[in-house]
Short mmCIF file of C-alpha atoms (C1' of nucleotides) in Angstrom, two decimals:
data_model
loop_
_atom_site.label_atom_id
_atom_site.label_comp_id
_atom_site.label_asym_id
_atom_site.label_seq_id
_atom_site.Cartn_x
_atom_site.Cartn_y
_atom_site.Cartn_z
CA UNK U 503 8.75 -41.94 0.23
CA UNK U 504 7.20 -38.89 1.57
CA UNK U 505 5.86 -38.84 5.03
CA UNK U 506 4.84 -35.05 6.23
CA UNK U 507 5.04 -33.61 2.97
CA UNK U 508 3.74 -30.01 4.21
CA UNK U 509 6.80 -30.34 6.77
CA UNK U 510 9.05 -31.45 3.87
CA UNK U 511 8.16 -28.12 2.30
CA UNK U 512 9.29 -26.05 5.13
CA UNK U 513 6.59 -23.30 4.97
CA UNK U 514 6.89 -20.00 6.29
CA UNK U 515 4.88 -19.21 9.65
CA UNK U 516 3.65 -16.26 8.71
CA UNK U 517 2.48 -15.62 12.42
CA UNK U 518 6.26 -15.45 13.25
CA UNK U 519 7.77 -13.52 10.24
CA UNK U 520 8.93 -10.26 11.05
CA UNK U 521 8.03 -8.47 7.53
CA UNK U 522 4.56 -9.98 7.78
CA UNK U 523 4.01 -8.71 11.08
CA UNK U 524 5.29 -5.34 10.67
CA UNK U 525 3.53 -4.87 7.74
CA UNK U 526 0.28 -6.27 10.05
CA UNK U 527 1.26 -3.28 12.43
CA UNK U 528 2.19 -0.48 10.02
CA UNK U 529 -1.17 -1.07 7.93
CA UNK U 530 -3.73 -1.59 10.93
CA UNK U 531 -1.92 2.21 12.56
CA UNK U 532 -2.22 3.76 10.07
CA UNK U 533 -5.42 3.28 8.50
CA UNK U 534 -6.73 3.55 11.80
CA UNK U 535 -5.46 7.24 12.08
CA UNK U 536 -5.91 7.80 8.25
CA UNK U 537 -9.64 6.96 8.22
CA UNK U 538 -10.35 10.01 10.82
CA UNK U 539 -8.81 12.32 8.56
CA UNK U 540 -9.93 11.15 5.52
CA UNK U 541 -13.52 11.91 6.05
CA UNK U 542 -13.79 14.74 8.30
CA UNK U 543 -11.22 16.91 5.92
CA UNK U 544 -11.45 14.59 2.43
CA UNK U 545 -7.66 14.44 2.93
CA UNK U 546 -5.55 11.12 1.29
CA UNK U 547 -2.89 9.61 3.52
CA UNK U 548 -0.18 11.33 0.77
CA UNK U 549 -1.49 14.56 1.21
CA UNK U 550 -1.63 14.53 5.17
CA UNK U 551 2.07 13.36 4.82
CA UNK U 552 2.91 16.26 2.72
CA UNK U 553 1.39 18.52 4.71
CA UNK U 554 3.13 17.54 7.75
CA UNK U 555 6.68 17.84 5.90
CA UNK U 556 5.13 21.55 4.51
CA UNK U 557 4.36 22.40 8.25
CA UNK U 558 7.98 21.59 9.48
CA UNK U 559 9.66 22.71 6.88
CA UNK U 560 8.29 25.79 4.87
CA UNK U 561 9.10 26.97 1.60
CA UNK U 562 10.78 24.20 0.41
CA UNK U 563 9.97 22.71 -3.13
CA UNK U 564 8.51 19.19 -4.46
CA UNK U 565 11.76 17.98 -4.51
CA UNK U 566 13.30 18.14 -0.83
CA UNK U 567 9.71 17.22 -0.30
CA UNK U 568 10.19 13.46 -1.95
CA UNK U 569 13.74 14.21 -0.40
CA UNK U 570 12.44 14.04 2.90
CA UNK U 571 8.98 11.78 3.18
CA UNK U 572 10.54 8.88 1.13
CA UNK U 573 7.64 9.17 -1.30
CA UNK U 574 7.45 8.72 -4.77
CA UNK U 575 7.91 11.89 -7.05
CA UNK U 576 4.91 11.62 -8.88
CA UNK U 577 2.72 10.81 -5.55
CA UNK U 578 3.73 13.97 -4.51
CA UNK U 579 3.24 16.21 -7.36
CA UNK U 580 -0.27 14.72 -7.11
CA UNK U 581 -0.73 15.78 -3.73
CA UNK U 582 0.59 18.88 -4.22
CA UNK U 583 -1.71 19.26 -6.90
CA UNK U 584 -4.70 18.81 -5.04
CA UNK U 585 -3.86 20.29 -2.19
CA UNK U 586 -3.21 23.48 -4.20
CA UNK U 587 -6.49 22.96 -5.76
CA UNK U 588 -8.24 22.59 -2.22
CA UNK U 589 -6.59 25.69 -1.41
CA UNK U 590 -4.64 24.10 1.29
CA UNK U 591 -1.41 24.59 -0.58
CA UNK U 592 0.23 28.35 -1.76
CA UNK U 593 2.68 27.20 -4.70
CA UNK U 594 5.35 29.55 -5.72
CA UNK U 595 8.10 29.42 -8.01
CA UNK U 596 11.57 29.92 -6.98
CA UNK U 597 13.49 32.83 -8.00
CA UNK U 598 16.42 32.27 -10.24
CA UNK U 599 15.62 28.55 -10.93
CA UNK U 600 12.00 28.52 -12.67
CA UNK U 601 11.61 25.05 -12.60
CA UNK U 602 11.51 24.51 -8.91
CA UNK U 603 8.35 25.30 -6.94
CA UNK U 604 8.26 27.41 -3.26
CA UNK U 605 5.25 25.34 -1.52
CA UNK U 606 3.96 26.40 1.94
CA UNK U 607 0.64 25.49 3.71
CA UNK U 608 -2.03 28.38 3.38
CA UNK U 609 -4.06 29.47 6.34
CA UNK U 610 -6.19 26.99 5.42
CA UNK U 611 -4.12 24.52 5.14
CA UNK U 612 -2.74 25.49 8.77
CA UNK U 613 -5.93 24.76 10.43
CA UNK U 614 -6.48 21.83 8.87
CA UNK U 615 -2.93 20.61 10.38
CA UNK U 616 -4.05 21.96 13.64
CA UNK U 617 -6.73 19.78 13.82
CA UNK U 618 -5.23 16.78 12.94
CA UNK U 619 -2.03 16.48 14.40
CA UNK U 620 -3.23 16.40 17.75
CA UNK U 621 -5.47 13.33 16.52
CA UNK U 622 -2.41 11.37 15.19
CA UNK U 623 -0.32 12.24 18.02
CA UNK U 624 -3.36 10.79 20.50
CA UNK U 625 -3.21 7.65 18.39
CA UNK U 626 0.44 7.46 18.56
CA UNK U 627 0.12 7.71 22.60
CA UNK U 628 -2.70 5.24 22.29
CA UNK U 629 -0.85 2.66 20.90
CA UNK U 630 2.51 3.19 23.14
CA UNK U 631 0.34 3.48 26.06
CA UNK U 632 0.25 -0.73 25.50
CA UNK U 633 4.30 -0.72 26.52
CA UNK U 634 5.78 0.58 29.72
CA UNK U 635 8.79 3.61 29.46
CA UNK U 636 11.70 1.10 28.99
CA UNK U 637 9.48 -0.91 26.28
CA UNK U 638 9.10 2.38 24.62
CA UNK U 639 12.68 3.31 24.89
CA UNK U 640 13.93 0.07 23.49
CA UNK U 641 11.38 0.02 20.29
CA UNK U 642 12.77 3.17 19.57
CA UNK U 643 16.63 2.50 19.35
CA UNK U 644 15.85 -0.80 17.65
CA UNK U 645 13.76 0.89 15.27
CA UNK U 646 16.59 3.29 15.15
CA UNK U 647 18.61 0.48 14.02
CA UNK U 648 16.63 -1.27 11.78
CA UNK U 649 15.98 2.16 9.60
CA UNK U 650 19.23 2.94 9.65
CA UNK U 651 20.57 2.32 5.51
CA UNK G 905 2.44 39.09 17.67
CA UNK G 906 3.70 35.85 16.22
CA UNK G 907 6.83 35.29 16.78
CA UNK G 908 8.35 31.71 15.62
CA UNK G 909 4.88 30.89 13.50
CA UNK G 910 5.81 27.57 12.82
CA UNK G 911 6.56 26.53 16.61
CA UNK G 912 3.48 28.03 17.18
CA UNK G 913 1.34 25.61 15.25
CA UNK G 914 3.24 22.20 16.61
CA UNK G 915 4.25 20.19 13.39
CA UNK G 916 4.65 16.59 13.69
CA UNK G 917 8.45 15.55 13.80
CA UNK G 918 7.62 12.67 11.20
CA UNK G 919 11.20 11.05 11.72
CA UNK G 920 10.21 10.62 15.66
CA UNK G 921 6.52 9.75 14.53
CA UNK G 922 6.13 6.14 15.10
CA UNK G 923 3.37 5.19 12.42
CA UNK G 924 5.31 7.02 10.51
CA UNK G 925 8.85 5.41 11.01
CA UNK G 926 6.92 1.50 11.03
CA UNK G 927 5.12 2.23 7.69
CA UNK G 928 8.57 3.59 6.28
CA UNK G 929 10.18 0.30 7.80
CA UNK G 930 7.63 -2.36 6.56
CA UNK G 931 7.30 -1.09 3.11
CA UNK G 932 11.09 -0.75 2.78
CA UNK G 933 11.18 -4.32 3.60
CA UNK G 934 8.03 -5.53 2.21
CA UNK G 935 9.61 -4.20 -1.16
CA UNK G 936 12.74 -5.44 -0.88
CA UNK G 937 11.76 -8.86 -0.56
CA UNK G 938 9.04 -8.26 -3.24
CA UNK G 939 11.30 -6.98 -6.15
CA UNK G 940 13.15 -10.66 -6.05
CA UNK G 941 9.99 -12.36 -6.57
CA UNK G 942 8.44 -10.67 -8.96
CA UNK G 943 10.39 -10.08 -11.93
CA UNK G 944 11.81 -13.71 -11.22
CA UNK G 945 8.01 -15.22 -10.82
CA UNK G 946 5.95 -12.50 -12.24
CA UNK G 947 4.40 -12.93 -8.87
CA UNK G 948 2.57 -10.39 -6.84
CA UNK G 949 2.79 -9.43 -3.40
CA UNK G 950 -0.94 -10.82 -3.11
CA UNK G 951 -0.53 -13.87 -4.59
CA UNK G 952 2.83 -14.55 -2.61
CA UNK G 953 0.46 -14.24 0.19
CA UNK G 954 -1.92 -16.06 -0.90
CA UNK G 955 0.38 -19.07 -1.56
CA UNK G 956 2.44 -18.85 1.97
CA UNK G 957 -1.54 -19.14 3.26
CA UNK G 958 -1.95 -21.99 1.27
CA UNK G 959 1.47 -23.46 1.89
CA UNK G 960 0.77 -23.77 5.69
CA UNK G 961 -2.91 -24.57 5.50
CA UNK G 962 -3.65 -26.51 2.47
CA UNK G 963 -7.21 -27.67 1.20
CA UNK G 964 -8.97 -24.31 2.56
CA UNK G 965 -11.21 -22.29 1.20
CA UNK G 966 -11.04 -19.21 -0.06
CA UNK G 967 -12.63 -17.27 2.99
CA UNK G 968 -10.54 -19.20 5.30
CA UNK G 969 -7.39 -17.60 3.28
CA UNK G 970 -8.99 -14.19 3.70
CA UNK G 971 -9.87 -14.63 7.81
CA UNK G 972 -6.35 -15.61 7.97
CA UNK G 973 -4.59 -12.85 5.76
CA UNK G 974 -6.26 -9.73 7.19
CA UNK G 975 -6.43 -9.49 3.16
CA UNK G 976 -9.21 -8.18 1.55
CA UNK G 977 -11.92 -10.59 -0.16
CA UNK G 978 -11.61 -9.51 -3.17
CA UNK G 979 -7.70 -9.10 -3.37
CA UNK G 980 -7.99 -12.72 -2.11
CA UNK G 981 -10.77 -13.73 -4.96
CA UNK G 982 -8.25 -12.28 -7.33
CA UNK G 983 -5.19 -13.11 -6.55
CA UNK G 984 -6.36 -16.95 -6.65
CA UNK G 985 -8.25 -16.51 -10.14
CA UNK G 986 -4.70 -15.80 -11.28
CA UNK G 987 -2.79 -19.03 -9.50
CA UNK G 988 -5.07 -21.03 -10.86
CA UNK G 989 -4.44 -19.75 -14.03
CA UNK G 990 -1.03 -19.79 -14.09
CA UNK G 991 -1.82 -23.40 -12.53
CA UNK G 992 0.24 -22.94 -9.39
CA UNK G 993 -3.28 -23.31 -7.16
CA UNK G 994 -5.67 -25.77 -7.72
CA UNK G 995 -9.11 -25.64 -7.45
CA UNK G 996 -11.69 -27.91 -5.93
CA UNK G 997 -15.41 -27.54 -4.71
CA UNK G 998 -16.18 -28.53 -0.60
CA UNK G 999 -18.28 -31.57 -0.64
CA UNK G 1000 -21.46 -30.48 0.42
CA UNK G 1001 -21.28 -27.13 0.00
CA UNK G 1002 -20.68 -26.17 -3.62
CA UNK G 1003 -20.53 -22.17 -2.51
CA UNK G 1004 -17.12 -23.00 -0.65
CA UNK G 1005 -13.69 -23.72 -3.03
CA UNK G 1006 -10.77 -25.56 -1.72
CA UNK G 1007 -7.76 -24.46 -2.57
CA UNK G 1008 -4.01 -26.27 -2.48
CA UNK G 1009 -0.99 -25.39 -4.36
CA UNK G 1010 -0.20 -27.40 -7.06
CA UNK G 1011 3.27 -29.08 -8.03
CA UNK G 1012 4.25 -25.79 -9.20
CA UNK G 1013 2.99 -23.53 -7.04
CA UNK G 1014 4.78 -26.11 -4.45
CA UNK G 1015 8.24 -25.23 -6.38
CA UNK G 1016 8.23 -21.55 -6.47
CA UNK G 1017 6.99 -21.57 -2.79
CA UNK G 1018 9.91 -23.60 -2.12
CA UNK G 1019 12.57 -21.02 -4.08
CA UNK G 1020 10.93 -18.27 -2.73
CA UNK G 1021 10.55 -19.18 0.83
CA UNK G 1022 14.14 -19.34 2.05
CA UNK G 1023 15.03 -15.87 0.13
CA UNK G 1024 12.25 -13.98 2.25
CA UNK G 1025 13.76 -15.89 5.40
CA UNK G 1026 17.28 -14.67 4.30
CA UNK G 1027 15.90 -11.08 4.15
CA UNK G 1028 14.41 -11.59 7.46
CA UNK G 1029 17.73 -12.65 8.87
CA UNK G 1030 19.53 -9.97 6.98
CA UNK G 1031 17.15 -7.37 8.98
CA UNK G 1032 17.33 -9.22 12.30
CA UNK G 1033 20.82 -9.42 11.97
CA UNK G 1034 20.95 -6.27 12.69
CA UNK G 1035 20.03 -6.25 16.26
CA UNK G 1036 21.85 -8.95 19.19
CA UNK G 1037 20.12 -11.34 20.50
CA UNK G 1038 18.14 -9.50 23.31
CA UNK G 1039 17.16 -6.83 21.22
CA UNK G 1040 15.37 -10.06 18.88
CA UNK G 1041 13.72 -11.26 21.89
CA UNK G 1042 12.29 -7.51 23.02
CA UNK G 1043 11.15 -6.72 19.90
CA UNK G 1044 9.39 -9.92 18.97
CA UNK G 1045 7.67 -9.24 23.16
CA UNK G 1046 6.96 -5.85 21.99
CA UNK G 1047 5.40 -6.81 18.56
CA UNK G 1048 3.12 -9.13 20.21
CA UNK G 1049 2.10 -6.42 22.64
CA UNK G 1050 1.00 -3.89 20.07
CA UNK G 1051 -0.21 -6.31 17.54
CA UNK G 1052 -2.54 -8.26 20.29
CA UNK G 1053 -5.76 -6.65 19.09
"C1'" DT J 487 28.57 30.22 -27.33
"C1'" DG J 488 26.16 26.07 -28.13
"C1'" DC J 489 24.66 21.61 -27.34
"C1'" DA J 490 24.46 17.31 -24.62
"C1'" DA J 491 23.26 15.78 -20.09
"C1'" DT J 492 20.74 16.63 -15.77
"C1'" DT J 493 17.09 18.08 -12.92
"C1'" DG J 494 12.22 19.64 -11.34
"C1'" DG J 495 7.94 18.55 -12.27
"C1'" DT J 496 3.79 16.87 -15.00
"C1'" DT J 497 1.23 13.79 -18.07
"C1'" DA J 498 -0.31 9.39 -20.18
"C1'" DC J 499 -1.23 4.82 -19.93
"C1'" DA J 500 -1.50 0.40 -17.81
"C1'" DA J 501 -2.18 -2.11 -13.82
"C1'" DG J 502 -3.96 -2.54 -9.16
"C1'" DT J 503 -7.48 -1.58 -5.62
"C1'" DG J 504 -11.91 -1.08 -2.93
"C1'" DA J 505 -16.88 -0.46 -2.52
"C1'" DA J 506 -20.96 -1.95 -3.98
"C1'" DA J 507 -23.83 -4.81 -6.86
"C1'" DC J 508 -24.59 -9.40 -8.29
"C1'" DT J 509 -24.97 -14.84 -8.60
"C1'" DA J 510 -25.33 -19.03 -6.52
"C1'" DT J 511 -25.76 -21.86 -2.65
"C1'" DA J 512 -26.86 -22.76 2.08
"C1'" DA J 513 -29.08 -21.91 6.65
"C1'" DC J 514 -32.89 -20.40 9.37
"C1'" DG J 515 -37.48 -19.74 11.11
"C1'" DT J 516 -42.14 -20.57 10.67
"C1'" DA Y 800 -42.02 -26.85 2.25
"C1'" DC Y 801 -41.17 -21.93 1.58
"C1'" DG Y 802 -39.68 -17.44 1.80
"C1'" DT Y 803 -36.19 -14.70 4.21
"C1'" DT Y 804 -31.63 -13.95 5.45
"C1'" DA Y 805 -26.78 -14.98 5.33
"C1'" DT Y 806 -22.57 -16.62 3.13
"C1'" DA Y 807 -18.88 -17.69 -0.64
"C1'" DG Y 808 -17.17 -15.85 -4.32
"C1'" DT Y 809 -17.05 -12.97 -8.69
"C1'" DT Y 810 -17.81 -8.93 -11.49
"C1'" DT Y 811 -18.21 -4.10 -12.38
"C1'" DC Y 812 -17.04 0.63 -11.98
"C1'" DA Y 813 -14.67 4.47 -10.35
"C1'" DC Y 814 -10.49 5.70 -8.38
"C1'" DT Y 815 -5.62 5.26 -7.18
"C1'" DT Y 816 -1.06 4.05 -8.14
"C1'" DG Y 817 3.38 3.15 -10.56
"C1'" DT Y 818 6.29 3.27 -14.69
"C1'" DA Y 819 7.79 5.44 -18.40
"C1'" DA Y 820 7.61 9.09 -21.48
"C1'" DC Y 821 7.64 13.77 -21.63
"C1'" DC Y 822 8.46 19.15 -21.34
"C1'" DA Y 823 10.88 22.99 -19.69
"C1'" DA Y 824 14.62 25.11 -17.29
"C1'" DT Y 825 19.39 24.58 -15.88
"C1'" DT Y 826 24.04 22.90 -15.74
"C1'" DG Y 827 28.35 21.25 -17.60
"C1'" DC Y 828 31.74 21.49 -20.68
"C1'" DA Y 829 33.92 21.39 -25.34
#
DNA sequence: TGCAATTGGTTACAAGTGAAACTATAACGT
DNA sequence: ACGTTATAGTTTCACTTGTAACCAATTGCA
């Protein structure tokens, strides 16, 4: 008594499923910007990302770091890690609380940001360039939306 | 003669960065959906994949799942080896050309597909529930604009 | 003061992943 | 028909990643 049975089983089209599709989107961007970097400069996607949040925000420690990228504590401390290896990285400690780390990009570290950044904001503009101003505007408040907790 | 250093150097504003804000999105999401699944199915990510694939286009090989996934061929090879094994795929060889398998889901892969795939469609809703109705409709335009290769 | 609970950060171990090498079959060109 | 090339899929190895355990410094409070 079952006629259609695929039908009967109500399958998802992926084609048309928003989390599928956005995760589509997300991976193809940013591999596409990630594989420049990761080459030219032997940089991970983790460390770029920590280096941007060390380039805005200076001096801050591991902590607000994972505080403000949404990463993973221990993906960070390995970044960090490296990155202070490669030099890229000046790691402190704070004073009066020894446990807490003062990190800052070192000159090094600087130019390597100043190279890429302009790269990943080119692909950004790249890929808006596909949407007119009012396209743009709307992604943004809905993304606004959606990311709101 | 550098006054405001950091200005001077550009940082990206990663919350305005839009790779930045979809990957943030889509693995929020991704997760969220993921963490019912997994602990309930011991089911991966990868094989939930796999078996929506399969769910929609049954009795295809195993490349077929991989041109259709934007997966990786040997996530794919994987991921299958371990339906099969938990006997929720099964496993046949294309007449007349033993290289290719074809793959279906069994009567138990069939049942967890058909627990699973309403809870990812709730999530979906949850999200899109989030936005009225035009903002649905311009988003989904949008999506297709910047995921139209 | 002293000791349990918390916090910043690292380490260890298991699981997951990707690139390249490999096996088997099929397709192609002569 | 026969050797070359291409394809489907698996295996191997090195690397990455996530979870949980861990250490050290700090805080809270009895």
């Amino acid at each position: 008594m079952t006629l259609e049975p695929v039908a009967a089983h109500a399958p998802l089209e992926l084609e048309h499923f928003l989390p599928y599709r956005l995760s589509i989107l997300s991976n193809t961007v940013s591999q596409s910007i990630a594989t420049e970097y990761q080459d030219r400069f032997e940089l991970s996607m983790t460390e770029w990302r920590v280096m941007t949040i060390l380039a805005r925000f200076p001096e801050i420690s591991a902590r607000e770091v994972v505080d403000r990228s949404a990463m993973d504590k221990v993906a960070v401390s390995r970044a960090v890690a490296r990155l202070v290896d490669a030099g890229r990285v000046d790691r402190g400690i704070h004073d009066g609380d020894k446990r807490r780390s003062v990190l800052k990009l070192s000159e090094a570290g600087w130019a390597i940001h100043d190279e890429v950044a302009p790269l990943a904001r080119a692909h950004e503009r790249e890929l808006l360039a596909r949407l007119d101003e009012g396209e743009q505007a709307q992604l943004n408040s809905i993304l606004d939306k959606l990311l709101a907790l």
